Coordinates of C-alpha atoms in Angstrom, one line a residue:
Chain A
M1 CA 165.3 110.2 255.6
T2 CA 168.0 111.1 253.0
Q3 CA 168.7 114.7 252.4
Y4 CA 171.7 116.5 250.9
Q5 CA 174.5 116.6 253.4
V6 CA 176.0 120.0 254.0
S7 CA 179.6 119.6 255.0
A8 CA 180.7 120.1 258.6
V9 CA 183.0 122.9 257.6
E10 CA 180.2 124.7 255.8
K11 CA 177.8 124.2 258.7
K12 CA 180.4 125.8 261.0
F13 CA 180.8 128.7 258.5
I14 CA 177.1 129.3 258.4
G15 CA 176.9 129.0 262.2
H16 CA 179.5 131.7 262.6
H17 CA 177.1 134.1 260.8
I18 CA 174.3 133.2 263.1
L19 CA 176.5 133.6 266.1
V20 CA 177.6 137.1 265.2
A21 CA 174.0 137.9 264.3
I22 CA 172.7 136.8 267.7
L23 CA 175.5 138.6 269.6
A24 CA 174.5 141.8 267.8
L25 CA 170.9 141.2 268.6
A26 CA 171.7 140.7 272.2
V27 CA 173.6 143.9 272.6
G28 CA 171.3 146.0 270.4
S29 CA 168.2 144.7 272.2
L30 CA 169.5 145.9 275.5
F31 CA 169.1 149.5 274.3
G32 CA 165.7 149.1 272.6
P33 CA 163.8 148.9 275.9
L34 CA 165.8 151.8 277.2
Q35 CA 164.3 154.0 274.4
A36 CA 160.9 152.8 275.3
F37 CA 161.4 153.3 279.1
E38 CA 162.6 156.8 278.4
H39 CA 159.4 157.5 276.6
A40 CA 157.5 156.3 279.7
G41 CA 159.5 158.6 281.9
W42 CA 161.8 155.9 283.3
D43 CA 165.2 157.3 282.2
F44 CA 167.9 154.6 282.8
Y45 CA 170.4 156.4 280.7
T46 CA 171.2 158.5 283.8
Y47 CA 172.6 155.4 285.4
L48 CA 174.6 154.3 282.4
K49 CA 176.9 157.4 282.3
P50 CA 179.8 157.6 281.5
L51 CA 179.6 154.3 279.6
I52 CA 176.6 155.4 277.4
K53 CA 176.4 159.2 277.3
S54 CA 173.0 159.9 275.9
Y55 CA 169.7 158.7 274.6
Y56 CA 170.9 159.2 271.1
Q57 CA 174.0 157.1 271.6
G58 CA 171.8 154.3 272.8
L59 CA 169.5 154.8 269.9
T60 CA 172.5 154.5 267.5
V61 CA 173.7 151.3 269.1
H62 CA 170.1 149.9 268.9
G63 CA 169.6 150.8 265.3
V64 CA 173.0 149.9 263.9
L65 CA 173.2 146.5 265.7
N66 CA 169.6 145.4 265.3
A67 CA 168.6 146.9 261.9
L68 CA 172.0 146.5 260.2
V69 CA 174.2 143.9 261.9
W70 CA 171.8 141.3 263.2
T71 CA 169.9 141.3 259.9
T72 CA 172.8 141.3 257.5
F73 CA 174.7 138.5 259.3
F74 CA 171.7 136.3 259.7
I75 CA 170.7 136.8 256.1
M76 CA 174.1 136.0 254.7
G77 CA 174.2 132.9 256.8
F78 CA 170.7 131.8 255.9
L79 CA 171.1 132.5 252.2
T80 CA 174.5 130.7 252.1
F81 CA 172.7 127.7 253.6
N82 CA 169.9 128.0 251.1
V83 CA 172.2 128.1 248.1
I84 CA 174.2 125.1 249.2
F85 CA 171.2 123.0 250.2
G86 CA 169.0 124.1 247.4
L87 CA 171.6 123.4 244.7
K88 CA 172.9 120.4 246.5
R89 CA 176.5 121.3 246.0
P90 CA 179.3 122.8 248.1
L91 CA 180.5 126.3 247.8
K92 CA 182.6 126.9 244.7
N93 CA 185.2 128.8 246.7
L94 CA 184.8 128.6 250.4
T95 CA 187.9 130.9 250.9
L96 CA 186.2 133.7 248.9
N97 CA 183.1 133.4 251.2
R98 CA 185.3 133.4 254.2
V99 CA 187.1 136.5 253.1
G100 CA 183.7 138.2 252.7
F101 CA 182.6 137.1 256.2
W102 CA 185.7 138.4 257.9
L103 CA 185.5 141.7 256.0
M104 CA 182.1 142.0 257.5
V105 CA 183.3 141.2 261.0
V106 CA 186.2 143.6 260.8
G107 CA 183.7 146.2 259.5
V108 CA 181.4 145.7 262.4
V109 CA 184.3 146.1 264.9
T110 CA 185.6 149.2 263.1
A111 CA 182.2 150.9 263.2
A112 CA 181.5 149.8 266.7
I113 CA 184.6 151.5 268.2
P114 CA 183.5 155.1 267.4
I115 CA 179.9 154.3 268.2
L116 CA 180.9 153.1 271.7
A117 CA 183.3 156.0 272.1
N118 CA 180.4 158.4 271.4
Q119 CA 182.2 159.5 268.2
A120 CA 179.4 158.4 265.8
T121 CA 176.1 159.2 267.4
V122 CA 174.5 159.7 264.1
L123 CA 171.7 157.0 264.3
F124 CA 171.5 154.2 261.8
T125 CA 170.6 156.5 258.9
F126 CA 173.8 158.6 259.5
Y127 CA 172.2 161.6 257.7
P128 CA 174.8 164.4 257.1
P129 CA 175.4 167.1 258.2
L130 CA 175.6 165.0 261.4
K131 CA 179.3 164.0 261.2
A132 CA 180.8 160.7 262.6
N133 CA 184.3 159.6 263.0
W134 CA 185.8 158.2 259.7
A135 CA 186.0 154.7 261.2
F136 CA 182.2 154.5 261.4
Y137 CA 181.9 155.1 257.6
A138 CA 184.9 152.8 256.8
G139 CA 183.4 150.1 259.0
L140 CA 180.0 150.2 257.3
T141 CA 181.8 150.1 253.9
L142 CA 183.6 147.0 254.9
V143 CA 180.3 145.3 256.0
V144 CA 178.8 146.1 252.6
V145 CA 181.8 145.0 250.6
G146 CA 182.1 141.8 252.6
S147 CA 178.5 141.0 251.9
W148 CA 179.2 141.6 248.2
V149 CA 182.1 139.2 248.3
E150 CA 180.0 136.6 249.9
G151 CA 177.4 137.2 247.3
W152 CA 180.0 136.7 244.5
G153 CA 181.0 133.4 246.0
L154 CA 177.3 132.2 245.9
F155 CA 176.9 133.5 242.3
L156 CA 180.0 131.5 241.3
T157 CA 178.5 128.4 242.9
Y158 CA 175.3 128.9 241.0
R159 CA 177.2 129.4 237.7
D160 CA 178.8 126.0 238.1
W161 CA 175.4 124.4 238.9
R162 CA 173.8 126.0 235.9
K163 CA 176.6 124.7 233.6
E164 CA 175.9 121.2 234.8
N165 CA 172.1 121.6 234.8
P166 CA 171.3 123.8 231.7
N167 CA 167.7 122.8 231.5
E168 CA 166.8 122.5 235.2
R169 CA 164.7 125.0 237.0
T170 CA 166.7 126.6 239.9
P171 CA 165.4 125.1 243.1
F172 CA 163.2 127.8 244.8
V173 CA 165.1 128.3 248.0
A174 CA 168.3 128.8 246.0
F175 CA 166.5 130.9 243.4
G176 CA 165.0 133.2 246.1
S177 CA 168.3 133.6 247.8
L178 CA 170.2 134.5 244.6
V179 CA 167.6 137.1 243.7
T180 CA 167.9 138.6 247.2
L181 CA 171.6 138.8 246.9
L182 CA 171.3 140.4 243.4
L183 CA 168.9 143.0 244.8
W184 CA 171.5 143.7 247.5
Q185 CA 174.4 144.1 245.1
I186 CA 172.4 146.6 243.0
C187 CA 170.8 148.6 245.7
T188 CA 173.9 149.1 247.9
L189 CA 175.5 151.1 245.1
G190 CA 173.7 154.1 246.5
I191 CA 175.2 153.9 249.9
A192 CA 178.6 153.0 248.5
V193 CA 178.6 156.1 246.4
E194 CA 177.4 158.2 249.3
I195 CA 180.1 157.0 251.6
L196 CA 183.0 156.8 249.2
T197 CA 182.5 160.1 247.3
M198 CA 181.2 162.2 250.2
L199 CA 181.1 161.0 253.8
L200 CA 184.4 159.2 254.1
P201 CA 186.5 162.0 252.4
W202 CA 184.5 164.5 254.5
S203 CA 185.2 162.7 257.7
L204 CA 188.9 162.4 256.8
G205 CA 189.1 166.1 256.2
L206 CA 189.7 165.8 252.4
I207 CA 186.7 167.9 251.7
D208 CA 185.2 170.6 254.0
N209 CA 181.5 170.3 253.3
V210 CA 178.8 168.0 252.0
D211 CA 175.5 168.2 250.1
P212 CA 173.0 166.8 252.6
Q213 CA 170.2 166.6 250.0
L214 CA 172.3 164.5 247.5
A215 CA 173.5 162.3 250.4
R216 CA 169.9 161.6 251.5
T217 CA 169.0 160.7 247.9
Y218 CA 171.9 158.3 247.7
F219 CA 170.9 156.9 251.1
W220 CA 167.3 156.2 250.1
F221 CA 168.4 154.6 246.9
T222 CA 169.7 151.9 249.2
G223 CA 167.4 152.5 252.2
H224 CA 164.1 151.4 250.7
P225 CA 165.3 148.2 248.9
L226 CA 167.1 147.4 252.2
V227 CA 163.7 146.7 253.5
Y228 CA 163.3 143.9 250.9
F229 CA 166.8 142.6 251.6
W230 CA 165.4 142.1 255.1
L231 CA 162.1 140.7 254.0
L232 CA 162.9 138.4 251.1
P233 CA 164.8 135.8 253.2
A234 CA 161.7 135.7 255.5
Y235 CA 159.6 135.3 252.4
I236 CA 161.8 132.4 251.3
S237 CA 161.0 130.7 254.6
W238 CA 157.3 131.6 254.5
Y239 CA 156.9 130.3 250.9
A240 CA 159.0 127.2 250.8
M241 CA 159.6 126.0 254.4
L242 CA 156.8 127.2 256.7
P243 CA 154.0 125.3 254.9
K244 CA 155.9 122.1 255.4
Q245 CA 156.6 122.8 259.1
A246 CA 153.1 124.0 259.8
G247 CA 151.4 120.7 258.6
D248 CA 153.1 119.1 255.7
G249 CA 151.6 121.6 253.3
K250 CA 152.8 122.3 249.8
M251 CA 153.7 125.6 248.1
F252 CA 150.5 126.7 246.4
S253 CA 152.2 128.2 243.3
D254 CA 155.9 128.0 242.5
S255 CA 155.4 130.3 239.5
L256 CA 153.7 133.1 241.5
A257 CA 156.5 132.9 244.1
R258 CA 159.1 133.3 241.4
L259 CA 157.3 136.1 239.7
S260 CA 156.9 138.0 243.0
F261 CA 160.6 137.7 243.6
W262 CA 161.4 139.1 240.2
L263 CA 159.0 142.0 240.7
F264 CA 160.6 142.8 244.0
L265 CA 163.9 142.9 242.2
V266 CA 162.6 145.2 239.5
L267 CA 160.4 147.5 241.6
S268 CA 162.0 147.9 245.0
T269 CA 165.0 150.1 244.1
P270 CA 163.6 152.8 241.9
I271 CA 161.1 154.1 244.5
G272 CA 163.4 155.4 247.3
I273 CA 162.2 159.0 246.9
H274 CA 159.0 158.2 248.6
H275 CA 161.1 158.6 251.8
Q276 CA 161.8 162.1 250.7
Y277 CA 158.4 163.6 250.2
V278 CA 159.1 166.6 252.4
D279 CA 162.7 167.1 251.1
P280 CA 162.7 170.6 249.4
G281 CA 165.3 169.8 246.8
V282 CA 163.5 166.9 245.0
P283 CA 161.0 168.0 242.3
P284 CA 157.4 167.1 243.1
A285 CA 156.9 165.2 239.8
W286 CA 159.6 162.7 240.7
K287 CA 158.1 162.3 244.2
F288 CA 154.8 161.5 242.5
L289 CA 156.3 159.0 240.1
H290 CA 158.1 157.2 242.9
S291 CA 154.9 157.2 244.8
V292 CA 153.1 155.5 241.9
F293 CA 155.8 152.8 241.6
T294 CA 155.8 152.3 245.3
F295 CA 152.2 151.2 245.0
G296 CA 153.5 148.8 242.3
V297 CA 155.2 146.8 245.0
F298 CA 151.8 146.2 246.5
F299 CA 151.2 143.6 243.7
P300 CA 154.1 141.2 244.5
S301 CA 153.3 141.8 248.2
M302 CA 149.7 140.7 247.7
M303 CA 150.9 137.8 245.5
T304 CA 153.1 136.7 248.4
A305 CA 150.3 137.1 250.9
F306 CA 148.0 135.0 248.8
T307 CA 150.5 132.2 248.0
V308 CA 151.8 131.9 251.5
I309 CA 148.4 131.9 253.2
A310 CA 147.0 129.4 250.6
S311 CA 150.0 127.1 251.2
L312 CA 149.3 127.4 255.0
E313 CA 145.6 126.7 254.3
H314 CA 146.6 123.6 252.4
A315 CA 148.7 122.5 255.4
G316 CA 145.8 123.2 257.8
R317 CA 143.3 121.3 255.8
K318 CA 145.7 118.4 255.5
Q319 CA 145.8 118.3 259.3
G320 CA 142.0 118.0 259.4
G321 CA 141.1 121.6 259.5
S322 CA 137.8 122.7 257.9
G323 CA 135.5 125.7 257.5
M324 CA 136.6 129.2 256.5
F325 CA 139.1 129.8 259.3
A326 CA 139.1 126.7 261.5
W327 CA 142.1 125.3 259.6
I328 CA 144.3 128.0 261.2
G329 CA 143.9 126.2 264.6
K330 CA 145.1 123.0 263.1
L331 CA 148.5 124.4 262.1
K332 CA 151.4 123.2 264.4
W333 CA 151.3 126.1 266.8
N334 CA 153.3 124.1 269.3
D335 CA 156.3 124.1 267.1
P336 CA 158.3 127.3 268.0
A337 CA 159.6 127.7 264.4
V338 CA 155.9 127.7 263.2
A339 CA 154.5 129.8 266.0
S340 CA 157.2 132.5 265.6
Q341 CA 156.7 132.8 261.8
L342 CA 152.9 132.7 261.9
L343 CA 152.8 135.4 264.6
A344 CA 155.3 137.5 262.6
G345 CA 153.1 137.1 259.6
I346 CA 149.9 138.3 261.5
L347 CA 151.6 141.5 262.7
F348 CA 153.1 142.0 259.2
F349 CA 149.5 142.5 257.9
F350 CA 149.4 145.7 259.9
G351 CA 152.9 146.6 258.9
G352 CA 151.9 146.4 255.3
I353 CA 148.9 148.7 255.9
G354 CA 151.1 151.2 257.6
G355 CA 153.6 151.0 254.8
L356 CA 151.0 152.0 252.2
A357 CA 150.0 154.9 254.4
N358 CA 153.6 156.0 254.6
A359 CA 154.0 155.7 250.8
S360 CA 151.0 157.8 250.0
Y361 CA 152.1 161.2 248.9
N362 CA 149.3 162.9 250.7
V363 CA 148.7 161.1 254.0
N364 CA 152.4 160.8 254.5
L365 CA 152.2 164.5 255.6
V366 CA 150.3 163.3 258.7
L367 CA 152.9 160.6 259.5
H368 CA 156.3 162.0 258.4
N369 CA 158.9 162.0 261.2
T370 CA 156.3 161.0 263.8
A371 CA 156.4 158.1 266.2
F372 CA 154.2 156.3 263.6
I373 CA 157.3 155.5 261.6
P374 CA 159.3 153.5 264.3
G375 CA 155.9 152.0 265.2
H376 CA 155.7 150.8 261.6
F377 CA 159.1 149.4 261.2
H378 CA 158.9 147.6 264.5
L379 CA 156.1 145.6 262.8
T380 CA 158.2 145.0 259.7
V381 CA 161.9 144.7 260.5
A382 CA 161.5 144.0 264.2
T383 CA 158.7 141.5 263.8
A384 CA 158.0 140.2 260.3
V385 CA 161.8 139.9 259.8
T386 CA 163.2 139.4 263.3
L387 CA 160.6 137.1 264.7
S388 CA 160.8 135.1 261.5
F389 CA 164.5 134.8 261.8
I390 CA 164.1 133.8 265.4
G391 CA 161.7 131.1 264.2
I392 CA 164.1 129.9 261.5
S393 CA 166.9 129.7 264.1
Y394 CA 164.7 127.4 266.2
W395 CA 165.3 124.6 263.6
L396 CA 168.5 125.9 261.9
V397 CA 170.7 126.1 265.1
P398 CA 169.8 122.5 266.0
Y399 CA 170.5 121.5 262.4
L400 CA 173.9 123.2 262.3
T401 CA 175.0 122.1 265.8
G402 CA 173.4 118.7 266.0
R403 CA 172.1 119.7 269.4
K404 CA 168.5 119.5 270.5
L405 CA 166.5 122.7 270.9
W406 CA 166.4 123.5 274.6
Q407 CA 162.9 123.7 276.0
P408 CA 160.7 124.2 272.9
K409 CA 157.9 125.3 275.1
W410 CA 159.9 128.2 276.3
A411 CA 160.6 129.0 272.7
V412 CA 156.9 129.0 271.9
A413 CA 156.3 131.2 274.9
Q414 CA 159.0 133.6 273.7
A415 CA 157.2 134.1 270.4
W416 CA 153.9 134.8 272.0
I417 CA 155.5 137.2 274.5
W418 CA 157.1 139.1 271.6
F419 CA 153.7 139.2 269.8
V420 CA 151.9 140.6 272.8
G421 CA 154.7 143.1 273.6
M422 CA 154.9 144.3 270.1
I423 CA 151.2 144.8 269.8
I424 CA 151.3 147.0 272.9
F425 CA 154.5 148.9 271.9
S426 CA 153.7 149.3 268.2
N427 CA 150.1 150.2 268.6
S428 CA 150.9 153.0 271.0
M429 CA 153.7 154.3 268.8
H430 CA 151.3 154.4 265.8
V431 CA 148.7 156.3 267.8
L432 CA 151.3 158.7 269.3
G433 CA 152.4 159.4 265.7
L434 CA 148.8 160.2 264.7
L435 CA 148.6 162.5 267.7
G436 CA 151.6 164.3 266.5
A437 CA 154.4 162.9 268.7
P438 CA 157.8 163.2 266.9
R439 CA 160.1 160.3 266.3
R440 CA 163.8 160.3 267.5
V441 CA 163.0 162.5 270.4
P442 CA 163.5 161.7 274.1
L443 CA 159.9 162.4 274.9
G444 CA 160.5 161.8 278.6
L445 CA 162.3 165.2 278.6
A446 CA 160.0 167.0 276.3
P447 CA 158.2 170.0 277.9
Y448 CA 155.4 170.0 275.4
V449 CA 153.8 166.6 276.0
P450 CA 150.0 166.9 276.1
A451 CA 148.0 164.9 278.6
E452 CA 146.5 162.7 275.8
W453 CA 150.0 161.2 275.1
N454 CA 150.7 160.1 278.6
S455 CA 148.8 156.7 278.7
R456 CA 150.3 155.8 275.3
L457 CA 153.8 156.7 276.4
F458 CA 153.3 154.4 279.4
Q459 CA 152.3 151.6 277.0
V460 CA 155.4 152.2 275.0
G461 CA 157.4 151.5 278.1
L462 CA 155.3 148.5 279.0
G463 CA 155.6 147.0 275.5
G464 CA 159.4 147.6 275.6
A465 CA 159.6 145.7 279.0
I466 CA 157.6 142.8 277.6
L467 CA 159.8 142.7 274.4
F468 CA 162.9 142.8 276.6
L469 CA 161.6 139.7 278.5
S470 CA 161.0 137.9 275.2
G471 CA 164.4 138.8 273.8
A472 CA 166.0 137.5 277.1
I473 CA 164.2 134.2 276.8
Y474 CA 165.3 133.9 273.2
L475 CA 169.0 134.4 274.1
V476 CA 168.7 131.9 277.0
V477 CA 167.1 129.3 274.6
M478 CA 169.8 129.8 272.0
Y479 CA 172.7 129.7 274.6
K480 CA 171.2 126.5 276.2
T481 CA 170.7 125.0 272.8
A482 CA 174.2 125.7 271.6
T483 CA 175.6 124.2 274.8
N484 CA 173.0 121.4 275.1
K485 CA 174.6 118.0 275.8
E486 CA 171.6 116.3 274.4
R487 CA 172.1 115.7 270.7
V488 CA 169.6 115.1 268.0
E489 CA 169.2 111.4 267.2
T490 CA 169.2 112.0 263.4
E491 CA 170.1 115.1 261.5
V492 CA 167.3 117.7 261.7
E493 CA 165.2 117.5 258.6
V494 CA 165.4 120.7 256.5
P495 CA 161.8 121.7 255.9
I496 CA 161.2 122.1 252.2
A497 CA 157.6 122.4 251.0
Q498 CA 157.2 120.9 247.6
P499 CA 155.2 123.0 245.1
M500 CA 151.8 121.7 244.0
Q501 CA 152.8 122.0 240.3
D502 CA 156.1 120.7 238.9
P503 CA 158.3 123.8 238.4
A504 CA 159.5 122.3 235.2
N505 CA 156.1 122.9 233.8
G506 CA 156.2 126.6 234.7
P507 CA 157.2 129.4 232.3
V508 CA 160.9 129.3 231.3
W509 CA 161.1 133.1 231.5
L510 CA 160.7 132.8 235.2
D511 CA 164.1 131.2 235.4
R512 CA 165.9 133.5 233.0
W513 CA 168.0 136.2 234.7
A514 CA 169.0 138.7 231.9
P515 CA 165.6 140.2 231.1
W516 CA 164.9 140.9 234.8
I517 CA 168.3 142.4 235.5
Y518 CA 168.1 144.6 232.4
G519 CA 164.6 145.6 233.4
A520 CA 165.7 146.5 236.9
L521 CA 168.6 148.5 235.7
A522 CA 166.6 150.3 233.0
L523 CA 163.9 151.3 235.5
I524 CA 166.6 152.6 237.9
V525 CA 168.1 154.7 235.2
L526 CA 164.6 156.1 234.2
M527 CA 163.5 156.8 237.8
Y528 CA 166.7 158.0 239.3
G529 CA 168.8 159.2 236.3
P530 CA 167.3 162.6 235.7
V531 CA 167.0 163.4 239.4
L532 CA 170.6 162.4 240.2
F533 CA 171.9 164.1 237.1
E534 CA 170.4 167.4 238.2
M535 CA 171.5 167.0 241.8
I536 CA 175.1 166.2 240.8
K537 CA 175.2 168.9 238.2
N538 CA 174.0 171.4 240.8
I539 CA 175.9 169.8 243.7
A540 CA 176.0 172.1 246.7
L541 CA 178.9 171.2 248.9
T542 CA 177.9 173.8 251.4
S543 CA 177.2 172.2 254.7
P544 CA 179.9 171.8 257.4
G545 CA 179.7 168.9 259.7
F546 CA 177.8 169.1 263.0
R547 CA 178.2 167.3 266.2
V548 CA 175.1 167.9 268.3
W549 CA 175.7 165.3 271.0
Chain B
M1 CA 159.5 116.7 242.9
A2 CA 156.3 116.1 244.8
K3 CA 153.7 114.2 242.9
K4 CA 150.6 116.1 242.2
N5 CA 147.7 114.3 243.8
K6 CA 143.9 114.6 243.5
G7 CA 143.7 116.5 246.7
D8 CA 145.9 119.3 245.3
D9 CA 143.6 119.6 242.3
E10 CA 140.5 119.9 244.5
F11 CA 142.1 122.4 246.8
H12 CA 140.4 125.8 246.7
P13 CA 141.9 128.3 249.1
T14 CA 138.6 129.9 250.2
G15 CA 139.8 130.8 253.6
T16 CA 142.7 132.6 252.0
I17 CA 140.4 134.7 249.9
A18 CA 138.4 135.5 253.0
I19 CA 141.5 136.6 255.0
L20 CA 142.7 138.8 252.1
A21 CA 139.2 140.4 251.8
I22 CA 139.4 141.2 255.5
F23 CA 142.9 142.6 254.9
V24 CA 141.7 144.9 252.1
I25 CA 138.8 146.2 254.1
T26 CA 141.1 146.9 257.1
L27 CA 143.5 148.6 254.8
I28 CA 140.9 150.9 253.4
A29 CA 139.5 151.7 256.8
I30 CA 142.9 152.6 258.3
W31 CA 144.0 154.6 255.3
T32 CA 140.7 156.5 255.2
T33 CA 141.1 157.3 258.9
I34 CA 144.5 158.8 258.4
Y35 CA 143.3 160.6 255.3
M36 CA 140.5 162.2 257.4
I37 CA 143.0 163.3 260.0
L38 CA 144.9 165.0 257.1
V39 CA 141.7 166.7 255.9
G40 CA 140.8 167.6 259.5
R41 CA 144.2 169.4 259.8
G42 CA 143.5 171.5 256.7
G43 CA 145.2 169.4 254.1
T44 CA 144.0 170.0 250.6
L45 CA 141.6 167.5 249.0

């Protein structure tokens, strides 16, 4: 086997990203089950005082570490690997990428201090007028800026490759990674403006009050495409790696894959107002328009579902599978990287359905701010994304460290336990939401819980306990792998599924950046320009900060 | 680049179409269920 050799220095650099990501997951995941247990009436927060002072402080730690830190570090590490390996060239400027990485690390520590000191119990959405210590906002800013800097390093690497290969199609894993990074650079402008022009000066005492409506609009400018920043790296793996791992399958359509990534870039940012259907300050016409475009994202999503499943079907039939569905059983379910990602994909079906319900201007009224929402995003970010990243780490960590995966059967069991735990947890959260249970509420203390919620609240706790077990097994497997004395005989093969058609025969416009970037920016200006112009023109810096914890 | 072989030409993802059909039916059923809850609570049609 001959494959491109990523240098030892670069492997170590990528490994540092994965290490920070897993540490964040470890700490953040301690608090997830505590939320679930509280719902079931088992309040462990009482025993954590004075270290952790409230349910909401735990929820903040859980949300920030799991939804923001674990994902961002894993993604930056994985995408760095994809660009290097896909383009078959070293980083243009490793120092620049290192600066980005350390900015992110300093940012995490800076934000963590006020969170742990109970000075930033504002949850991971940090909506004003809840007011955190300035260090929380400064830390988040550094994380975002660091990720930008890392992205610039990868773009420079690509520029050099393009100069040397003017007529080549960008290899898909590098292409998908660069589109994801570009999406991130564009969409984080919202949160950057929110923090730098409002929240940071406010927390430093430079301005007295904020405009919560404008801040929420800035936040969701970033907040919705953030979902695609999480998902697209998983999609890269599902499209271009999983079919190979699952049974030596090929990618069904390279062109469809590229088109879907471009559509995600264009469509995922200018739709954030669908998170603000019940916000009084946003005109209904804009809510409706954003709703329509949100449904536009359904098309690249379905293209992804079709291409990925067809590629897996190709793998299953290559392994001797037949019939309408029997090929599914022929996929390599005993490989933990495969089992994790297949199970993540199965639950994502239901996450997608829930997402469409959330995005519907009318039925959203049933779901808004209910337990349905965390039920939904535990299927998306906590399963489609997280369980996929876990699956990727089952081959990536042995590849980076040269050490054998410790007890692959335990790793397979971990994926199944997560799957079962998440079904119990998430299903009960969805049902509770439909019954009217609010989100972000310590329901174990609520005096208004009707009897029909009780069995579901117990299931939330049960699901949380099972997920905790799964998370613990994952951490043990990763620790034992990283310290495993048994080394791989030869370098782990990077799973790359070749496309069925030569990408060189695909449309050239699928490898041209300018039209898609201009299209994305134009649509953002059209969909957000008038709304933001009106909000900024009529800015109402009227709300003081509140500390309710 | 992988060579295109005869098997790839003859590959028709029928199972994929069936799975996506089940997905769409499930999607419609769940969305309609939530919609009926909305209507049942007095939401306007």
